[in-house]
Amino acid sequence: MFKPLQRFKSQFLDIEPITKKLSISHFLLMFGYKLFSLYFPLFLAWRGLSFVQIGYTYLLIYLSLAAFSPVSGMLCSWFSAALLITLGISGYFLYSLGMILNLNILVFYLFQIILGISASLFLLAPELCLLLLAKSQTNLSLGFIQRQFMLKF
């Protein structure tokens, strides 16, 4: 009766430590993203933006994320991932500061572009590093990362 649970437990204990840490951090990152996605439109509506302006805000975030992702990939080959992750987190800080200061609408839209660029730096650099780690060390159990990477393209 408990055989599937025992099998899952034994498989989970056999995972490499870096894979466990990556799985937990990825879960927490996606959980935070879902909370942000839930409350961000409410925050924008509270600020008095119309539905069209809220949609334009999301367009700016995701368009800048998609446009800057190839540049982030090139930067990953030139600089260390830790530096790029730090720059991404600094961009999130600037974005949070901009939301607190409650500036005019054009500066607000500029901060949405900063958020997209920061997100591309913060999300792409660790993934590329883990892919390089998986290629260099074949004994690591990072197959789900390779599968996720292949499904994106």
CSV table of C-alpha atoms in Angstrom, one decimal:
chain,number,residue,atom,x,y,z
A,1,MET,CA,0.0,0.0,0.0
A,2,PHE,CA,2.8,2.4,0.8
A,3,LYS,CA,5.1,1.1,-1.9
A,4,PRO,CA,4.7,4.2,-4.2
A,5,LEU,CA,5.5,6.5,-1.3
A,6,GLN,CA,8.6,4.5,-0.4
A,7,ARG,CA,9.7,4.5,-4.0
A,8,PHE,CA,9.3,8.2,-4.2
A,9,LYS,CA,11.2,8.7,-0.9
A,10,SER,CA,14.1,6.6,-2.1
A,11,GLN,CA,14.2,8.3,-5.4
A,12,PHE,CA,14.1,11.7,-3.7
A,13,LEU,CA,17.0,10.7,-1.4
A,14,ASP,CA,19.1,9.6,-4.4
A,15,ILE,CA,19.0,13.0,-6.0
A,16,GLU,CA,22.2,15.0,-6.1
A,17,PRO,CA,22.3,17.8,-3.5
A,18,ILE,CA,22.6,20.6,-6.2
A,19,THR,CA,19.5,19.2,-7.8
A,20,LYS,CA,17.6,19.3,-4.5
A,21,LYS,CA,18.6,22.9,-3.9
A,22,LEU,CA,17.7,23.9,-7.4
A,23,SER,CA,14.3,22.3,-7.2
A,24,ILE,CA,13.5,24.0,-3.9
A,25,SER,CA,14.8,27.4,-5.1
A,26,HIS,CA,12.9,27.0,-8.4
A,27,PHE,CA,9.7,26.2,-6.5
A,28,LEU,CA,10.1,29.3,-4.2
A,29,LEU,CA,10.9,31.5,-7.2
A,30,MET,CA,7.8,30.3,-9.1
A,31,PHE,CA,5.6,30.6,-5.9
A,32,GLY,CA,6.8,34.2,-5.5
A,33,TYR,CA,6.1,34.9,-9.2
A,34,LYS,CA,2.6,33.5,-8.9
A,35,LEU,CA,2.0,35.8,-5.9
A,36,PHE,CA,3.3,38.7,-7.8
A,37,SER,CA,1.1,37.9,-10.8
A,38,LEU,CA,-1.9,37.7,-8.5
A,39,TYR,CA,-1.4,41.0,-6.6
A,40,PHE,CA,0.3,43.2,-9.2
A,41,PRO,CA,-2.8,43.9,-11.3
A,42,LEU,CA,-4.7,44.7,-8.1
A,43,PHE,CA,-1.9,47.1,-7.1
A,44,LEU,CA,-2.1,48.8,-10.5
A,45,ALA,CA,-5.9,49.1,-10.3
A,46,TRP,CA,-5.5,50.6,-6.9
A,47,ARG,CA,-3.1,53.2,-8.3
A,48,GLY,CA,-5.8,54.2,-10.7
A,49,LEU,CA,-4.6,52.6,-14.0
A,50,SER,CA,-7.2,51.5,-16.5
A,51,PHE,CA,-7.4,48.0,-17.9
A,52,VAL,CA,-5.6,49.1,-21.1
A,53,GLN,CA,-2.8,50.6,-19.1
A,54,ILE,CA,-2.4,47.5,-17.0
A,55,GLY,CA,-2.2,45.4,-20.2
A,56,TYR,CA,0.3,47.8,-21.6
A,57,THR,CA,2.3,47.4,-18.4
A,58,TYR,CA,2.4,43.6,-18.9
A,59,LEU,CA,3.3,44.0,-22.5
A,60,LEU,CA,6.3,46.2,-21.6
A,61,ILE,CA,7.5,43.7,-19.0
A,62,TYR,CA,7.3,40.6,-21.1
A,63,LEU,CA,8.4,42.2,-24.4
A,64,SER,CA,11.6,43.6,-22.7
A,65,LEU,CA,12.2,40.2,-21.1
A,66,ALA,CA,11.9,38.4,-24.5
A,67,ALA,CA,13.9,41.0,-26.3
A,68,PHE,CA,16.8,41.1,-23.7
A,69,SER,CA,17.0,37.3,-23.3
A,70,PRO,CA,19.5,36.8,-26.2
A,71,VAL,CA,21.6,39.7,-24.8
A,72,SER,CA,21.5,38.0,-21.4
A,73,GLY,CA,22.7,34.8,-23.1
A,74,MET,CA,25.7,36.6,-24.6
A,75,LEU,CA,26.5,38.3,-21.3
A,76,CYS,CA,26.4,34.9,-19.6
A,77,SER,CA,29.3,33.8,-21.9
A,78,TRP,CA,31.3,36.9,-21.1
A,79,PHE,CA,30.7,37.5,-17.4
A,80,SER,CA,30.1,35.2,-14.4
A,81,ALA,CA,26.6,34.1,-13.6
A,82,ALA,CA,26.9,35.4,-10.0
A,83,LEU,CA,27.5,38.9,-11.3
A,84,LEU,CA,24.5,38.7,-13.7
A,85,ILE,CA,22.3,37.4,-11.0
A,86,THR,CA,23.4,40.2,-8.7
A,87,LEU,CA,22.6,42.7,-11.5
A,88,GLY,CA,19.2,41.2,-11.9
A,89,ILE,CA,18.4,41.4,-8.2
A,90,SER,CA,19.7,45.0,-8.3
A,91,GLY,CA,17.2,45.7,-11.1
A,92,TYR,CA,14.4,44.2,-9.0
A,93,PHE,CA,15.5,46.6,-6.2
A,94,LEU,CA,15.3,49.6,-8.6
A,95,TYR,CA,11.9,48.4,-9.7
A,96,SER,CA,10.6,48.2,-6.1
A,97,LEU,CA,12.0,51.6,-5.4
A,98,GLY,CA,10.2,53.0,-8.4
A,99,MET,CA,6.9,51.5,-7.3
A,100,ILE,CA,7.3,53.1,-3.9
A,101,LEU,CA,8.2,56.5,-5.2
A,102,ASN,CA,4.9,56.7,-7.2
A,103,LEU,CA,6.3,58.6,-10.2
A,104,ASN,CA,4.6,59.8,-13.4
A,105,ILE,CA,3.3,57.3,-15.9
A,106,LEU,CA,6.3,57.5,-18.4
A,107,VAL,CA,8.8,56.8,-15.6
A,108,PHE,CA,6.5,54.0,-14.4
A,109,TYR,CA,6.7,52.4,-17.9
A,110,LEU,CA,10.4,52.8,-17.9
A,111,PHE,CA,10.5,50.8,-14.6
A,112,GLN,CA,8.5,48.0,-16.3
A,113,ILE,CA,11.3,47.7,-18.9
A,114,ILE,CA,13.9,47.6,-16.2
A,115,LEU,CA,11.9,44.8,-14.6
A,116,GLY,CA,11.9,42.8,-17.8
A,117,ILE,CA,15.6,43.2,-18.3
A,118,SER,CA,16.3,42.3,-14.7
A,119,ALA,CA,14.1,39.2,-15.0
A,120,SER,CA,15.9,38.0,-18.1
A,121,LEU,CA,19.2,38.4,-16.2
A,122,PHE,CA,18.0,36.7,-13.1
A,123,LEU,CA,16.2,33.8,-14.8
A,124,LEU,CA,18.6,33.0,-17.6
A,125,ALA,CA,22.0,33.1,-15.9
A,126,PRO,CA,21.4,30.2,-13.4
A,127,GLU,CA,19.7,28.1,-16.0
A,128,LEU,CA,22.6,28.4,-18.4
A,129,CYS,CA,25.1,27.6,-15.7
A,130,LEU,CA,23.2,24.5,-14.7
A,131,LEU,CA,23.2,23.4,-18.3
A,132,LEU,CA,26.9,23.8,-18.5
A,133,LEU,CA,27.3,21.9,-15.3
A,134,ALA,CA,25.1,19.1,-16.6
A,135,LYS,CA,27.2,18.8,-19.7
A,136,SER,CA,30.5,18.9,-17.8
A,137,GLN,CA,29.5,16.3,-15.2
A,138,THR,CA,27.5,13.5,-16.7
A,139,ASN,CA,26.9,11.8,-13.3
A,140,LEU,CA,24.6,14.5,-12.0
A,141,SER,CA,20.9,14.0,-12.1
A,142,LEU,CA,20.0,17.1,-14.0
A,143,GLY,CA,17.9,15.5,-16.7
A,144,PHE,CA,14.8,17.6,-15.9
A,145,ILE,CA,16.7,20.8,-16.6
A,146,GLN,CA,17.9,19.6,-20.0
A,147,ARG,CA,14.3,18.5,-20.8
A,148,GLN,CA,13.0,21.9,-19.7
A,149,PHE,CA,15.6,23.6,-21.8
A,150,MET,CA,14.8,21.5,-24.9
A,151,LEU,CA,11.0,22.2,-24.5
A,152,LYS,CA,11.6,25.9,-24.5
A,153,PHE,CA,13.1,25.9,-28.0
